[in-house]
GROMACS .gro file of C-alpha atoms in nm:
model
  265
    1MET     CA    1   0.000   0.000   0.000
    2GLY     CA    2   0.170   0.318  -0.120
    3VAL     CA    3   0.147   0.673   0.005
    4GLY     CA    4  -0.084   0.898  -0.194
    5GLU     CA    5  -0.130   1.274  -0.196
    6ARG     CA    6  -0.102   1.494   0.110
    7ILE     CA    7  -0.455   1.564   0.230
    8GLY     CA    8  -0.391   1.763   0.544
    9ARG     CA    9  -0.133   1.970   0.731
   10GLY     CA   10  -0.134   2.052   1.102
   11ASN     CA   11   0.101   2.223   1.347
   12THR     CA   12   0.306   1.908   1.403
   13ALA     CA   13   0.238   1.666   1.118
   14ASP     CA   14   0.134   1.611   0.757
   15ILE     CA   15  -0.146   1.369   0.666
   16TYR     CA   16  -0.119   1.153   0.354
   17ALA     CA   17  -0.362   0.915   0.190
   18LEU     CA   18  -0.258   0.553   0.248
   19GLY     CA   19  -0.454   0.343   0.007
   20SER     CA   20  -0.826   0.421  -0.004
   21LYS     CA   21  -0.919   0.345   0.357
   22GLN     CA   22  -0.627   0.468   0.567
   23VAL     CA   23  -0.420   0.781   0.627
   24LEU     CA   24  -0.057   0.817   0.731
   25LYS     CA   25   0.033   1.083   0.987
   26VAL     CA   26   0.396   1.188   0.938
   27PHE     CA   27   0.546   1.405   1.211
   28ARG     CA   28   0.792   1.683   1.140
   29ASP     CA   29   0.953   1.609   1.478
   30PRO     CA   30   1.016   1.231   1.488
   31LYS     CA   31   1.008   1.232   1.871
   32LEU     CA   32   0.635   1.298   1.858
   33LEU     CA   33   0.571   0.967   1.682
   34ASP     CA   34   0.644   0.757   1.992
   35LEU     CA   35   0.440   0.992   2.210
   36GLU     CA   36   0.131   0.972   1.990
   37ARG     CA   37   0.172   0.598   1.928
   38ASN     CA   38   0.146   0.532   2.303
   39ILE     CA   39  -0.158   0.757   2.337
   40SER     CA   40  -0.329   0.611   2.030
   41THR     CA   41  -0.272   0.258   2.161
   42ALA     CA   42  -0.448   0.354   2.485
   43ILE     CA   43  -0.736   0.520   2.298
   44GLU     CA   44  -0.777   0.210   2.078
   45GLU     CA   45  -0.796  -0.010   2.390
   46LEU     CA   46  -1.057   0.220   2.547
   47ALA     CA   47  -1.282   0.176   2.238
   48VAL     CA   48  -1.413   0.533   2.235
   49GLY     CA   49  -1.515   0.533   1.868
   50ALA     CA   50  -1.204   0.716   1.748
   51PRO     CA   51  -1.059   0.630   1.404
   52THR     CA   52  -0.906   0.281   1.416
   53PHE     CA   53  -0.533   0.290   1.489
   54TYR     CA   54  -0.316   0.053   1.282
   55GLY     CA   55   0.026   0.129   1.429
   56THR     CA   56   0.354   0.242   1.278
   57VAL     CA   57   0.397   0.218   0.900
   58GLU     CA   58   0.711   0.286   0.696
   59THR     CA   59   0.664   0.310   0.321
   60ASP     CA   60   0.784   0.516   0.023
   61GLY     CA   61   1.053   0.677   0.239
   62LEU     CA   62   0.804   0.801   0.500
   63LYS     CA   63   0.751   0.675   0.854
   64GLY     CA   64   0.435   0.758   1.043
   65LEU     CA   65   0.124   0.634   1.218
   66ALA     CA   66  -0.159   0.477   1.020
   67TYR     CA   67  -0.524   0.547   1.101
   68GLU     CA   68  -0.863   0.469   0.954
   69ARG     CA   69  -0.961   0.732   0.698
   70ILE     CA   70  -1.285   0.902   0.801
   71LEU     CA   71  -1.476   1.053   0.511
   72GLY     CA   72  -1.651   1.353   0.651
   73THR     CA   73  -1.639   1.727   0.712
   74SER     CA   74  -1.556   1.891   1.041
   75MET     CA   75  -1.820   2.074   1.239
   76LEU     CA   76  -1.609   2.390   1.207
   77GLU     CA   77  -1.601   2.376   0.828
   78ILE     CA   78  -1.977   2.328   0.808
   79LEU     CA   79  -2.036   2.612   1.055
   80MET     CA   80  -1.841   2.848   0.831
   81SER     CA   81  -2.094   2.796   0.553
   82LYS     CA   82  -2.399   2.727   0.769
   83PRO     CA   83  -2.380   2.948   1.082
   84GLU     CA   84  -2.747   2.875   1.151
   85LYS     CA   85  -2.634   2.535   1.281
   86ALA     CA   86  -2.444   2.690   1.574
   87ALA     CA   87  -2.703   2.601   1.839
   88GLU     CA   88  -2.752   2.247   1.704
   89TYR     CA   89  -2.379   2.181   1.695
   90GLY     CA   90  -2.324   2.335   2.038
   91CYS     CA   91  -2.566   2.081   2.185
   92GLN     CA   92  -2.417   1.794   1.985
   93LEU     CA   93  -2.065   1.891   2.091
   94ALA     CA   94  -2.171   1.884   2.458
   95GLN     CA   95  -2.340   1.545   2.422
   96LEU     CA   96  -2.028   1.395   2.264
   97HIS     CA   97  -1.805   1.544   2.531
   98ALA     CA   98  -2.020   1.426   2.821
   99LYS     CA   99  -2.020   1.074   2.673
  100LEU     CA  100  -1.639   1.071   2.654
  101HIS     CA  101  -1.622   1.187   3.014
  102SER     CA  102  -1.805   0.876   3.131
  103ILE     CA  103  -1.498   0.666   3.039
  104LYS     CA  104  -1.235   0.588   3.303
  105ALA     CA  105  -0.873   0.609   3.183
  106THR     CA  106  -0.682   0.551   3.506
  107GLY     CA  107  -0.327   0.433   3.450
  108ARG     CA  108  -0.349   0.451   3.072
  109LEU     CA  109  -0.271   0.818   3.013
  110GLU     CA  110  -0.069   1.097   3.168
  111SER     CA  111  -0.257   1.307   3.424
  112ILE     CA  112  -0.384   1.646   3.314
  113LYS     CA  113  -0.218   1.811   3.616
  114SER     CA  114   0.119   1.667   3.515
  115ARG     CA  115   0.071   1.779   3.153
  116LEU     CA  116  -0.031   2.132   3.253
  117ALA     CA  117   0.259   2.162   3.499
  118TYR     CA  118   0.504   2.061   3.225
  119MET     CA  119   0.358   2.306   2.973
  120ILE     CA  120   0.353   2.593   3.221
  121SER     CA  121   0.715   2.525   3.322
  122GLY     CA  122   0.821   2.567   2.960
  123ILE     CA  123   0.663   2.909   2.900
  124ARG     CA  124   0.929   3.174   2.840
  125HIS     CA  125   0.742   3.503   2.820
  126VAL     CA  126   0.867   3.810   3.003
  127CYS     CA  127   0.515   3.912   3.108
  128PHE     CA  128   0.445   3.565   3.242
  129GLU     CA  129   0.732   3.539   3.492
  130PRO     CA  130   0.564   3.744   3.771
  131LEU     CA  131   0.254   3.520   3.738
  132ARG     CA  132   0.420   3.177   3.728
  133GLU     CA  133   0.442   3.105   4.100
  134VAL     CA  134   0.077   3.188   4.169
  135ILE     CA  135  -0.045   2.979   3.874
  136GLU     CA  136   0.167   2.678   3.972
  137SER     CA  137   0.035   2.704   4.327
  138ARG     CA  138  -0.328   2.719   4.206
  139LEU     CA  139  -0.273   2.415   3.984
  140SER     CA  140  -0.124   2.213   4.270
  141GLU     CA  141  -0.440   2.274   4.477
  142LEU     CA  142  -0.678   2.140   4.211
  143PRO     CA  143  -0.809   1.781   4.237
  144GLY     CA  144  -0.694   1.488   4.028
  145GLY     CA  145  -0.930   1.260   3.839
  146ASP     CA  146  -0.953   0.940   3.640
  147TYR     CA  147  -1.175   1.025   3.341
  148LEU     CA  148  -1.075   1.035   2.976
  149CYS     CA  149  -0.998   1.391   2.866
  150HIS     CA  150  -0.942   1.469   2.497
  151GLY     CA  151  -0.733   1.777   2.573
  152ASP     CA  152  -0.830   1.972   2.260
  153PHE     CA  153  -1.201   1.912   2.208
  154HIS     CA  154  -1.356   2.164   1.968
  155PRO     CA  155  -1.561   2.170   1.643
  156GLY     CA  156  -1.250   2.136   1.427
  157ASN     CA  157  -1.177   1.797   1.581
  158VAL     CA  158  -1.522   1.646   1.524
  159LEU     CA  159  -1.587   1.498   1.179
  160LEU     CA  160  -1.945   1.442   1.068
  161SER     CA  161  -1.936   1.118   0.872
  162GLN     CA  162  -2.187   0.863   0.744
  163ARG     CA  163  -2.143   0.663   1.063
  164GLY     CA  164  -2.208   0.972   1.275
  165PRO     CA  165  -1.977   1.219   1.452
  166VAL     CA  166  -1.618   1.098   1.501
  167VAL     CA  167  -1.372   1.269   1.735
  168ILE     CA  168  -1.020   1.290   1.590
  169ASP     CA  169  -0.672   1.414   1.687
  170TRP     CA  170  -0.618   1.243   2.022
  171MET     CA  171  -0.252   1.342   2.064
  172THR     CA  172  -0.340   1.563   2.362
  173ALA     CA  173  -0.545   1.299   2.547
  174VAL     CA  174  -0.490   1.282   2.923
  175CYS     CA  175  -0.655   1.146   3.236
  176GLY     CA  176  -0.818   1.379   3.486
  177PRO     CA  177  -1.133   1.554   3.606
  178ALA     CA  178  -1.394   1.597   3.333
  179GLN     CA  179  -1.445   1.956   3.451
  180ALA     CA  180  -1.092   2.045   3.340
  181ASP     CA  181  -1.146   1.912   2.988
  182ALA     CA  182  -1.478   2.096   2.955
  183ALA     CA  183  -1.316   2.415   3.083
  184ARG     CA  184  -1.050   2.383   2.812
  185THR     CA  185  -1.321   2.358   2.545
  186ILE     CA  186  -1.495   2.667   2.682
  187ILE     CA  187  -1.167   2.862   2.670
  188ILE     CA  188  -1.116   2.763   2.307
  189LEU     CA  189  -1.473   2.849   2.207
  190ARG     CA  190  -1.453   3.183   2.386
  191HIS     CA  191  -1.102   3.303   2.302
  192ALA     CA  192  -0.957   3.114   2.004
  193VAL     CA  193  -0.856   3.346   1.721
  194LEU     CA  194  -0.885   3.226   1.362
  195PRO     CA  195  -0.562   3.241   1.158
  196ALA     CA  196  -0.517   3.572   0.975
  197GLU     CA  197  -0.532   3.404   0.632
  198HIS     CA  198  -0.909   3.364   0.667
  199PRO     CA  199  -1.111   3.631   0.483
  200GLU     CA  200  -1.244   3.912   0.702
  201VAL     CA  201  -1.604   3.809   0.631
  202VAL     CA  202  -1.530   3.461   0.769
  203ILE     CA  203  -1.368   3.605   1.083
  204GLN     CA  204  -1.667   3.830   1.144
  205MET     CA  205  -1.912   3.543   1.089
  206PHE     CA  206  -1.720   3.326   1.336
  207ALA     CA  207  -1.732   3.603   1.597
  208GLN     CA  208  -2.111   3.606   1.570
  209LEU     CA  209  -2.174   3.231   1.578
  210ARG     CA  210  -1.924   3.152   1.858
  211THR     CA  211  -2.147   3.316   2.120
  212ILE     CA  212  -2.435   3.082   2.035
  213LEU     CA  213  -2.204   2.781   2.005
  214LEU     CA  214  -2.047   2.851   2.345
  215GLN     CA  215  -2.375   2.915   2.525
  216THR     CA  216  -2.545   2.603   2.395
  217TYR     CA  217  -2.236   2.387   2.459
  218GLU     CA  218  -2.199   2.510   2.816
  219ASP     CA  219  -2.569   2.495   2.908
  220THR     CA  220  -2.610   2.147   2.758
  221TYR     CA  221  -2.292   2.009   2.912
  222LEU     CA  222  -2.373   2.135   3.261
  223GLY     CA  223  -2.728   2.005   3.229
  224LEU     CA  224  -2.610   1.659   3.126
  225THR     CA  225  -2.334   1.623   3.386
  226GLY     CA  226  -2.468   1.816   3.685
  227TYR     CA  227  -2.139   2.006   3.720
  228SER     CA  228  -2.146   2.374   3.809
  229ARG     CA  229  -1.987   2.667   3.629
  230GLU     CA  230  -1.778   2.727   3.941
  231GLU     CA  231  -1.625   2.377   3.919
  232LEU     CA  232  -1.516   2.442   3.563
  233ALA     CA  233  -1.395   2.796   3.632
  234LYS     CA  234  -1.140   2.672   3.889
  235TRP     CA  235  -0.940   2.525   3.601
  236GLU     CA  236  -0.937   2.834   3.381
  237LEU     CA  237  -0.621   2.998   3.515
  238PRO     CA  238  -0.377   2.707   3.460
  239LEU     CA  239  -0.547   2.611   3.133
  240MET     CA  240  -0.512   2.963   2.992
  241ALA     CA  241  -0.152   2.977   3.109
  242ALA     CA  242  -0.069   2.645   2.941
  243ARG     CA  243  -0.230   2.766   2.618
  244LEU     CA  244   0.027   3.046   2.604
  245GLY     CA  245   0.283   2.776   2.525
  246GLU     CA  246   0.090   2.658   2.219
  247SER     CA  247   0.110   2.786   1.864
  248VAL     CA  248  -0.169   3.039   1.900
  249PRO     CA  249  -0.187   3.382   1.730
  250GLU     CA  250  -0.030   3.678   1.912
  251GLU     CA  251  -0.373   3.842   1.943
  252GLU     CA  252  -0.500   3.545   2.143
  253GLN     CA  253  -0.185   3.534   2.356
  254ARG     CA  254  -0.226   3.901   2.449
  255ALA     CA  255  -0.592   3.850   2.539
  256LEU     CA  256  -0.516   3.546   2.757
  257LEU     CA  257  -0.229   3.723   2.935
  258ASP     CA  258  -0.456   4.016   3.010
  259ILE     CA  259  -0.724   3.788   3.159
  260ILE     CA  260  -0.466   3.595   3.367
  261GLN     CA  261  -0.319   3.918   3.503
  262ARG     CA  262  -0.664   4.050   3.599
  263GLN     CA  263  -0.761   3.722   3.768
  264ILE     CA  264  -0.444   3.718   3.977
  265ASN     CA  265  -0.438   4.087   4.062
   0.00000   0.00000   0.00000
């Protein structure tokens, strides 16, 4: 089975067609292959409905991880052309997330507190240094947990296929309190900035629909799980801090730093 055309490109990897029913994820940093292979093995064992994981494949001079090819369009892409679906997709997103959070992942994945501590320790931003100690202290006081957390759950990582919605891109999966994972999704829905290459009309449309998407996601999720907004809000400070270490636009970084500073001061 040979490698076909490149069909996707993310922050860390390129996605190639591998025959007609699989894709090959090739990492630009080879060290990430082992990390994701271990996570994908755990996700496969948990049987959460993610794309089937086939393991490491080396072919046509490329080495990567092979996955089932899901034919579908992401919620985010559909929303860009059909913003009237924002409320429907906000509810559906919450239902999917609550279902994932019913799965125990103890001992299979790194803890979310450990992951956040590592990410926060690596942030090298002059404005962040005065805030680091307080944030690390707040994180240490938060509870652990044993539920499956996707770590980057948002409309761009949900494909709508013939077999129904499929959650993809599990590289960030961890184990922890469900409230932390939901709080991360709320932060993304509220603050994520679209890349500048998008047309201005698309950026403005997204700004309008995100309010509806966020409200329906949050209301539905809290209604399904019985958690409170206060339980989720306790995680916002370390989650926003950790996001500063990701490849996010400068506009979003500035906004998050401003919120963190106001929360601490």
